[in-house]
């Protein structure tokens, strides 16, 4: 649905956006709460969850797989590699099939003044179409959340807050004295064509990577599809066919160049050269 003029201003809460596309099928959620809910559901069904126990090795032992960690090993007939951008170690070639990128968020303290109520009153999330995009959303407690591509862990807090001030003052100048409460960064597995990959490198072993920033929803779909495939052996349950593993050329260089571009753009925003 195309929104322009007063309809666009009413939906976004800003006069700085001339037109917007509204997809009423989409929505927002708290990804940490969602993940915790999935973990609880698995636990309630008898699943066992282990954290702070990274895999250090994976090898075939007869008809089963042995998954080794520093704290012990797990033996299983079937294994799913679903660590995506957080795949670590030299024990798997999976991490060579993507190049890592990052996305950071800056959250304000809850906003209570009347001018804040007009920002995304429908509760939607929003993204602009700039060369380096910015995202805008509100949470259930009234915070303003601004985000963009880049590794916030490598930038000082004052820089992130200066960037957030610049974006907030451009889109929502009526807000006064916004205090930025916290910031965090997540890692994204990018692929050159921005499409995910499914792999079956050996019988009983499946893997996925390359969600390209869409892992919450797409990962849920792939998880169910993998479960159906491993239980019933029907490849038609998969959203896309398996493909052969293929290393991304110059993955480290790609990540560095992307990050440099993001940082330069954000610096330009802070200096009011671009917005």
mmCIF file of C-alpha atoms in Angstrom:
data_model
loop_
_atom_site.group_PDB
_atom_site.id
_atom_site.type_symbol
_atom_site.label_atom_id
_atom_site.label_comp_id
_atom_site.label_asym_id
_atom_site.label_seq_id
_atom_site.Cartn_x
_atom_site.Cartn_y
_atom_site.Cartn_z
ATOM 1 C CA UNK A 1 0.000 0.000 0.000
ATOM 2 C CA UNK A 2 1.529 3.318 -1.117
ATOM 3 C CA UNK A 3 1.271 6.160 1.393
ATOM 4 C CA UNK A 4 1.906 9.751 0.389
ATOM 5 C CA UNK A 5 1.268 13.219 1.756
ATOM 6 C CA UNK A 6 -0.736 13.468 4.961
ATOM 7 C CA UNK A 7 -1.334 9.704 5.093
ATOM 8 C CA UNK A 8 2.418 9.077 5.062
ATOM 9 C CA UNK A 9 3.044 11.723 7.723
ATOM 10 C CA UNK A 10 0.333 10.272 9.954
ATOM 11 C CA UNK A 11 1.721 6.732 9.641
ATOM 12 C CA UNK A 12 5.372 7.632 10.227
ATOM 13 C CA UNK A 13 5.133 10.662 12.486
ATOM 14 C CA UNK A 14 7.461 12.784 10.360
ATOM 15 C CA UNK A 15 7.197 15.307 7.538
ATOM 16 C CA UNK A 16 10.599 14.259 6.188
ATOM 17 C CA UNK A 17 9.334 11.197 4.326
ATOM 18 C CA UNK A 18 7.498 11.952 1.087
ATOM 19 C CA UNK A 19 6.201 8.448 0.419
ATOM 20 C CA UNK A 20 6.248 5.021 2.024
ATOM 21 C CA UNK A 21 5.175 1.466 1.261
ATOM 22 C CA UNK A 22 3.046 -0.118 3.992
ATOM 23 C CA UNK A 23 2.997 -3.922 4.166
ATOM 24 C CA UNK A 24 0.204 -4.913 6.523
ATOM 25 C CA UNK A 25 1.394 -8.542 6.520
ATOM 26 C CA UNK A 26 4.537 -7.587 8.443
ATOM 27 C CA UNK A 27 5.032 -6.817 12.103
ATOM 28 C CA UNK A 28 7.591 -6.382 14.855
ATOM 29 C CA UNK A 29 8.580 -8.515 17.818
ATOM 30 C CA UNK A 30 11.170 -8.715 20.561
ATOM 31 C CA UNK A 31 13.668 -11.250 19.168
ATOM 32 C CA UNK A 32 15.113 -12.096 22.590
ATOM 33 C CA UNK A 33 11.665 -12.808 24.005
ATOM 34 C CA UNK A 34 10.813 -14.840 20.898
ATOM 35 C CA UNK A 35 13.988 -16.899 21.219
ATOM 36 C CA UNK A 36 13.333 -17.467 24.916
ATOM 37 C CA UNK A 37 9.830 -18.641 24.066
ATOM 38 C CA UNK A 38 11.148 -21.119 21.504
ATOM 39 C CA UNK A 39 13.673 -22.394 24.051
ATOM 40 C CA UNK A 40 10.946 -22.888 26.645
ATOM 41 C CA UNK A 41 8.770 -24.738 24.130
ATOM 42 C CA UNK A 42 11.648 -27.071 23.268
ATOM 43 C CA UNK A 43 12.415 -27.652 26.934
ATOM 44 C CA UNK A 44 8.772 -28.372 27.719
ATOM 45 C CA UNK A 45 8.827 -31.051 25.006
ATOM 46 C CA UNK A 46 11.845 -32.745 26.575
ATOM 47 C CA UNK A 47 14.644 -31.023 24.693
ATOM 48 C CA UNK A 48 17.902 -30.219 26.478
ATOM 49 C CA UNK A 49 19.569 -26.864 25.912
ATOM 50 C CA UNK A 50 23.233 -26.043 26.501
ATOM 51 C CA UNK A 51 24.761 -22.574 26.427
ATOM 52 C CA UNK A 52 28.296 -21.198 26.720
ATOM 53 C CA UNK A 53 29.467 -24.512 25.264
ATOM 54 C CA UNK A 54 30.726 -23.906 21.704
ATOM 55 C CA UNK A 55 31.307 -26.845 19.396
ATOM 56 C CA UNK A 56 34.984 -27.646 18.846
ATOM 57 C CA UNK A 57 34.667 -30.665 16.581
ATOM 58 C CA UNK A 58 32.244 -32.751 14.536
ATOM 59 C CA UNK A 59 33.081 -36.214 13.260
ATOM 60 C CA UNK A 60 31.370 -39.330 11.992
ATOM 61 C CA UNK A 61 31.552 -42.336 14.315
ATOM 62 C CA UNK A 62 29.900 -45.322 12.690
ATOM 63 C CA UNK A 63 26.259 -44.516 11.971
ATOM 64 C CA UNK A 64 26.217 -41.504 14.283
ATOM 65 C CA UNK A 65 27.736 -38.062 14.625
ATOM 66 C CA UNK A 66 29.871 -37.036 17.572
ATOM 67 C CA UNK A 67 29.624 -33.347 18.431
ATOM 68 C CA UNK A 68 32.501 -32.312 20.687
ATOM 69 C CA UNK A 69 32.678 -29.357 23.053
ATOM 70 C CA UNK A 70 35.113 -28.359 25.784
ATOM 71 C CA UNK A 71 32.612 -29.633 28.345
ATOM 72 C CA UNK A 72 31.708 -32.959 26.782
ATOM 73 C CA UNK A 73 30.279 -34.573 23.666
ATOM 74 C CA UNK A 74 26.873 -35.367 22.205
ATOM 75 C CA UNK A 75 26.175 -38.382 20.000
ATOM 76 C CA UNK A 76 23.354 -38.038 17.469
ATOM 77 C CA UNK A 77 22.056 -39.664 14.312
ATOM 78 C CA UNK A 78 21.276 -36.263 12.806
ATOM 79 C CA UNK A 79 22.825 -32.815 13.260
ATOM 80 C CA UNK A 80 21.617 -29.367 12.207
ATOM 81 C CA UNK A 81 24.154 -26.556 11.883
ATOM 82 C CA UNK A 82 22.106 -23.415 12.485
ATOM 83 C CA UNK A 83 24.674 -21.021 13.952
ATOM 84 C CA UNK A 84 24.632 -18.863 10.796
ATOM 85 C CA UNK A 85 26.754 -15.708 11.300
ATOM 86 C CA UNK A 86 27.907 -16.936 14.714
ATOM 87 C CA UNK A 87 29.636 -20.035 13.337
ATOM 88 C CA UNK A 88 33.139 -20.199 14.837
ATOM 89 C CA UNK A 89 36.205 -22.389 14.634
ATOM 90 C CA UNK A 90 38.030 -24.322 11.939
ATOM 91 C CA UNK A 91 36.031 -27.527 12.393
ATOM 92 C CA UNK A 92 33.498 -26.633 9.691
ATOM 93 C CA UNK A 93 33.636 -25.056 6.238
ATOM 94 C CA UNK A 94 30.244 -23.461 6.822
ATOM 95 C CA UNK A 95 31.605 -20.057 7.799
ATOM 96 C CA UNK A 96 33.460 -19.796 4.479
ATOM 97 C CA UNK A 97 30.124 -19.624 2.654
ATOM 98 C CA UNK A 98 29.268 -16.106 3.847
ATOM 99 C CA UNK A 99 30.963 -12.889 4.868
ATOM 100 C CA UNK A 100 30.013 -11.264 8.177
ATOM 101 C CA UNK A 101 28.439 -7.843 8.510
ATOM 102 C CA UNK A 102 26.857 -6.067 11.438
ATOM 103 C CA UNK A 103 23.824 -4.055 12.470
ATOM 104 C CA UNK A 104 23.558 -1.879 15.558
ATOM 105 C CA UNK A 105 20.643 -0.405 17.475
ATOM 106 C CA UNK A 106 20.457 2.587 19.805
ATOM 107 C CA UNK A 107 17.508 2.768 22.222
ATOM 108 C CA UNK A 108 16.243 5.825 24.069
ATOM 109 C CA UNK A 109 14.742 5.938 27.499
ATOM 110 C CA UNK A 110 10.932 5.560 27.358
ATOM 111 C CA UNK A 111 9.411 8.674 25.777
ATOM 112 C CA UNK A 112 6.374 10.086 27.535
ATOM 113 C CA UNK A 113 5.702 13.482 25.945
ATOM 114 C CA UNK A 114 2.806 13.967 23.542
ATOM 115 C CA UNK A 115 5.021 14.502 20.489
ATOM 116 C CA UNK A 116 6.366 10.958 20.846
ATOM 117 C CA UNK A 117 2.900 9.458 20.513
ATOM 118 C CA UNK A 118 2.746 10.413 16.834
ATOM 119 C CA UNK A 119 5.845 8.356 15.935
ATOM 120 C CA UNK A 120 4.762 5.120 14.235
ATOM 121 C CA UNK A 121 1.394 5.111 16.028
ATOM 122 C CA UNK A 122 0.481 1.815 14.373
ATOM 123 C CA UNK A 123 3.439 0.044 15.954
ATOM 124 C CA UNK A 124 5.118 -0.784 12.650
ATOM 125 C CA UNK A 125 8.828 -0.994 12.089
ATOM 126 C CA UNK A 126 10.218 1.235 9.345
ATOM 127 C CA UNK A 127 13.302 1.354 7.137
ATOM 128 C CA UNK A 128 14.452 4.072 4.792
ATOM 129 C CA UNK A 129 16.043 3.587 1.374
ATOM 130 C CA UNK A 130 19.275 5.514 1.881
ATOM 131 C CA UNK A 131 22.591 4.184 0.647
ATOM 132 C CA UNK A 132 23.199 2.968 4.215
ATOM 133 C CA UNK A 133 19.731 2.416 5.608
ATOM 134 C CA UNK A 134 18.374 3.509 8.965
ATOM 135 C CA UNK A 135 15.609 1.695 10.811
ATOM 136 C CA UNK A 136 13.082 3.272 13.153
ATOM 137 C CA UNK A 137 10.724 1.553 15.565
ATOM 138 C CA UNK A 138 9.173 1.863 19.015
ATOM 139 C CA UNK A 139 9.057 -0.773 21.720
ATOM 140 C CA UNK A 140 6.233 -1.695 24.077
ATOM 141 C CA UNK A 141 7.546 0.685 26.754
ATOM 142 C CA UNK A 142 7.694 3.697 24.456
ATOM 143 C CA UNK A 143 11.394 3.724 23.603
ATOM 144 C CA UNK A 144 12.584 5.016 20.256
ATOM 145 C CA UNK A 145 14.902 2.498 18.575
ATOM 146 C CA UNK A 146 17.181 3.663 15.774
ATOM 147 C CA UNK A 147 19.445 1.281 13.903
ATOM 148 C CA UNK A 148 21.799 1.050 10.958
ATOM 149 C CA UNK A 149 24.341 -1.184 9.280
ATOM 150 C CA UNK A 150 27.721 -1.258 10.983
ATOM 151 C CA UNK A 151 29.575 -2.711 13.938
ATOM 152 C CA UNK A 152 28.628 -0.665 16.981
ATOM 153 C CA UNK A 153 31.086 -2.664 19.089
ATOM 154 C CA UNK A 154 33.946 -0.961 17.234
ATOM 155 C CA UNK A 155 32.605 2.562 17.706
ATOM 156 C CA UNK A 156 32.659 4.667 20.891
ATOM 157 C CA UNK A 157 29.349 5.234 22.628
ATOM 158 C CA UNK A 158 29.519 8.986 22.033
ATOM 159 C CA UNK A 159 29.711 8.349 18.276
ATOM 160 C CA UNK A 160 26.635 6.111 18.303
ATOM 161 C CA UNK A 161 24.695 8.636 20.376
ATOM 162 C CA UNK A 162 25.780 11.475 18.078
ATOM 163 C CA UNK A 163 24.557 9.458 15.109
ATOM 164 C CA UNK A 164 21.245 8.736 16.857
ATOM 165 C CA UNK A 165 20.853 12.433 17.714
ATOM 166 C CA UNK A 166 21.369 13.362 14.070
ATOM 167 C CA UNK A 167 18.796 10.883 12.755
ATOM 168 C CA UNK A 168 16.273 11.726 15.492
ATOM 169 C CA UNK A 169 16.621 15.477 14.966
ATOM 170 C CA UNK A 170 16.166 15.072 11.223
ATOM 171 C CA UNK A 171 13.041 12.929 11.365
ATOM 172 C CA UNK A 172 11.528 13.998 14.688
ATOM 173 C CA UNK A 173 12.725 17.527 15.558
ATOM 174 C CA UNK A 174 9.814 18.095 17.955
ATOM 175 C CA UNK A 175 11.328 15.608 20.415
ATOM 176 C CA UNK A 176 13.375 17.441 22.994
ATOM 177 C CA UNK A 177 16.209 16.122 25.108
ATOM 178 C CA UNK A 178 16.143 12.477 24.022
ATOM 179 C CA UNK A 179 18.363 10.377 26.295
ATOM 180 C CA UNK A 180 19.892 7.289 24.723
ATOM 181 C CA UNK A 181 19.790 4.428 27.188
ATOM 182 C CA UNK A 182 21.641 1.535 25.564
ATOM 183 C CA UNK A 183 23.059 0.144 22.350
ATOM 184 C CA UNK A 184 23.787 -3.327 20.985
ATOM 185 C CA UNK A 185 25.117 -4.970 17.841
ATOM 186 C CA UNK A 186 24.266 -8.177 15.997
ATOM 187 C CA UNK A 187 26.187 -10.109 13.346
ATOM 188 C CA UNK A 188 24.683 -10.867 9.923
ATOM 189 C CA UNK A 189 25.732 -13.580 7.459
ATOM 190 C CA UNK A 190 25.781 -11.953 4.020
ATOM 191 C CA UNK A 191 26.016 -13.764 0.696
ATOM 192 C CA UNK A 192 27.002 -12.086 -2.593
ATOM 193 C CA UNK A 193 23.527 -12.531 -4.097
ATOM 194 C CA UNK A 194 21.688 -11.886 -0.789
ATOM 195 C CA UNK A 195 20.114 -15.363 -0.860
ATOM 196 C CA UNK A 196 20.419 -18.005 1.847
ATOM 197 C CA UNK A 197 22.005 -21.395 1.287
ATOM 198 C CA UNK A 198 20.942 -24.866 2.455
ATOM 199 C CA UNK A 199 23.566 -27.620 2.603
ATOM 200 C CA UNK A 200 23.659 -31.368 3.154
ATOM 201 C CA UNK A 201 27.397 -32.080 3.259
ATOM 202 C CA UNK A 202 26.876 -35.656 4.517
ATOM 203 C CA UNK A 203 23.988 -38.005 5.376
ATOM 204 C CA UNK A 204 22.303 -36.886 8.577
ATOM 205 C CA UNK A 205 24.006 -33.482 8.515
ATOM 206 C CA UNK A 206 22.219 -30.355 7.276
ATOM 207 C CA UNK A 207 23.172 -26.709 7.522
ATOM 208 C CA UNK A 208 21.885 -23.258 6.656
ATOM 209 C CA UNK A 209 23.558 -19.887 6.367
ATOM 210 C CA UNK A 210 23.158 -16.537 4.655
ATOM 211 C CA UNK A 211 19.944 -15.119 6.089
ATOM 212 C CA UNK A 212 21.228 -11.651 5.121
ATOM 213 C CA UNK A 213 19.537 -9.956 8.054
ATOM 214 C CA UNK A 214 16.227 -11.801 7.812
ATOM 215 C CA UNK A 215 16.977 -14.636 10.198
ATOM 216 C CA UNK A 216 14.141 -14.247 12.703
ATOM 217 C CA UNK A 217 11.377 -15.057 10.247
ATOM 218 C CA UNK A 218 13.298 -17.057 7.658
ATOM 219 C CA UNK A 219 15.089 -19.079 10.311
ATOM 220 C CA UNK A 220 11.759 -20.106 11.800
ATOM 221 C CA UNK A 221 10.571 -21.359 8.406
ATOM 222 C CA UNK A 222 13.834 -23.191 7.720
ATOM 223 C CA UNK A 223 13.831 -24.764 11.180
ATOM 224 C CA UNK A 224 10.413 -26.299 10.619
ATOM 225 C CA UNK A 225 11.397 -27.411 7.114
ATOM 226 C CA UNK A 226 14.580 -29.087 8.390
ATOM 227 C CA UNK A 227 12.575 -30.882 11.075
ATOM 228 C CA UNK A 228 10.145 -32.186 8.448
ATOM 229 C CA UNK A 229 12.991 -33.230 6.169
ATOM 230 C CA UNK A 230 14.958 -35.053 8.856
ATOM 231 C CA UNK A 231 11.871 -36.828 10.164
ATOM 232 C CA UNK A 232 10.365 -37.837 6.824
ATOM 233 C CA UNK A 233 13.145 -37.521 4.234
ATOM 234 C CA UNK A 234 11.011 -35.452 1.871
ATOM 235 C CA UNK A 235 13.158 -32.812 0.171
ATOM 236 C CA UNK A 236 9.987 -31.127 -1.080
ATOM 237 C CA UNK A 237 9.525 -29.842 2.472
ATOM 238 C CA UNK A 238 12.506 -27.532 1.969
ATOM 239 C CA UNK A 239 11.908 -23.944 0.787
ATOM 240 C CA UNK A 240 14.863 -24.174 -1.636
ATOM 241 C CA UNK A 241 17.032 -27.085 -2.801
ATOM 242 C CA UNK A 242 20.326 -28.007 -1.187
ATOM 243 C CA UNK A 243 23.381 -26.513 -2.858
ATOM 244 C CA UNK A 244 27.071 -27.363 -2.809
ATOM 245 C CA UNK A 245 29.285 -25.461 -0.402
ATOM 246 C CA UNK A 246 31.223 -22.729 -2.161
ATOM 247 C CA UNK A 247 33.567 -20.350 -0.380
ATOM 248 C CA UNK A 248 32.910 -16.632 -0.813
ATOM 249 C CA UNK A 249 35.977 -15.066 -2.457
ATOM 250 C CA UNK A 250 37.825 -12.513 -0.313
ATOM 251 C CA UNK A 251 35.258 -12.736 2.490
ATOM 252 C CA UNK A 252 37.423 -10.854 4.979
ATOM 253 C CA UNK A 253 38.135 -8.054 2.516
ATOM 254 C CA UNK A 254 34.432 -7.741 1.684
ATOM 255 C CA UNK A 255 33.577 -7.353 5.368
ATOM 256 C CA UNK A 256 36.262 -4.705 5.877
ATOM 257 C CA UNK A 257 35.183 -2.685 2.839
ATOM 258 C CA UNK A 258 31.516 -2.817 3.805
ATOM 259 C CA UNK A 259 32.315 -1.719 7.360
ATOM 260 C CA UNK A 260 34.534 1.111 6.131
ATOM 261 C CA UNK A 261 31.751 2.355 3.868
ATOM 262 C CA UNK A 262 29.182 2.209 6.652
ATOM 263 C CA UNK A 263 31.470 4.083 9.046
ATOM 264 C CA UNK A 264 32.243 6.823 6.515
ATOM 265 C CA UNK A 265 28.555 7.324 5.818
ATOM 266 C CA UNK A 266 27.718 7.519 9.524
ATOM 267 C CA UNK A 267 30.547 9.994 10.066
ATOM 268 C CA UNK A 268 29.092 12.094 7.261
ATOM 269 C CA UNK A 269 25.714 11.993 8.986
ATOM 270 C CA UNK A 270 27.213 13.117 12.296
ATOM 271 C CA UNK A 271 29.005 15.980 10.508
ATOM 272 C CA UNK A 272 25.755 16.911 8.707
ATOM 273 C CA UNK A 273 27.318 16.298 5.305
ATOM 274 C CA UNK A 274 24.662 13.684 4.460
ATOM 275 C CA UNK A 275 21.560 12.401 6.188
#
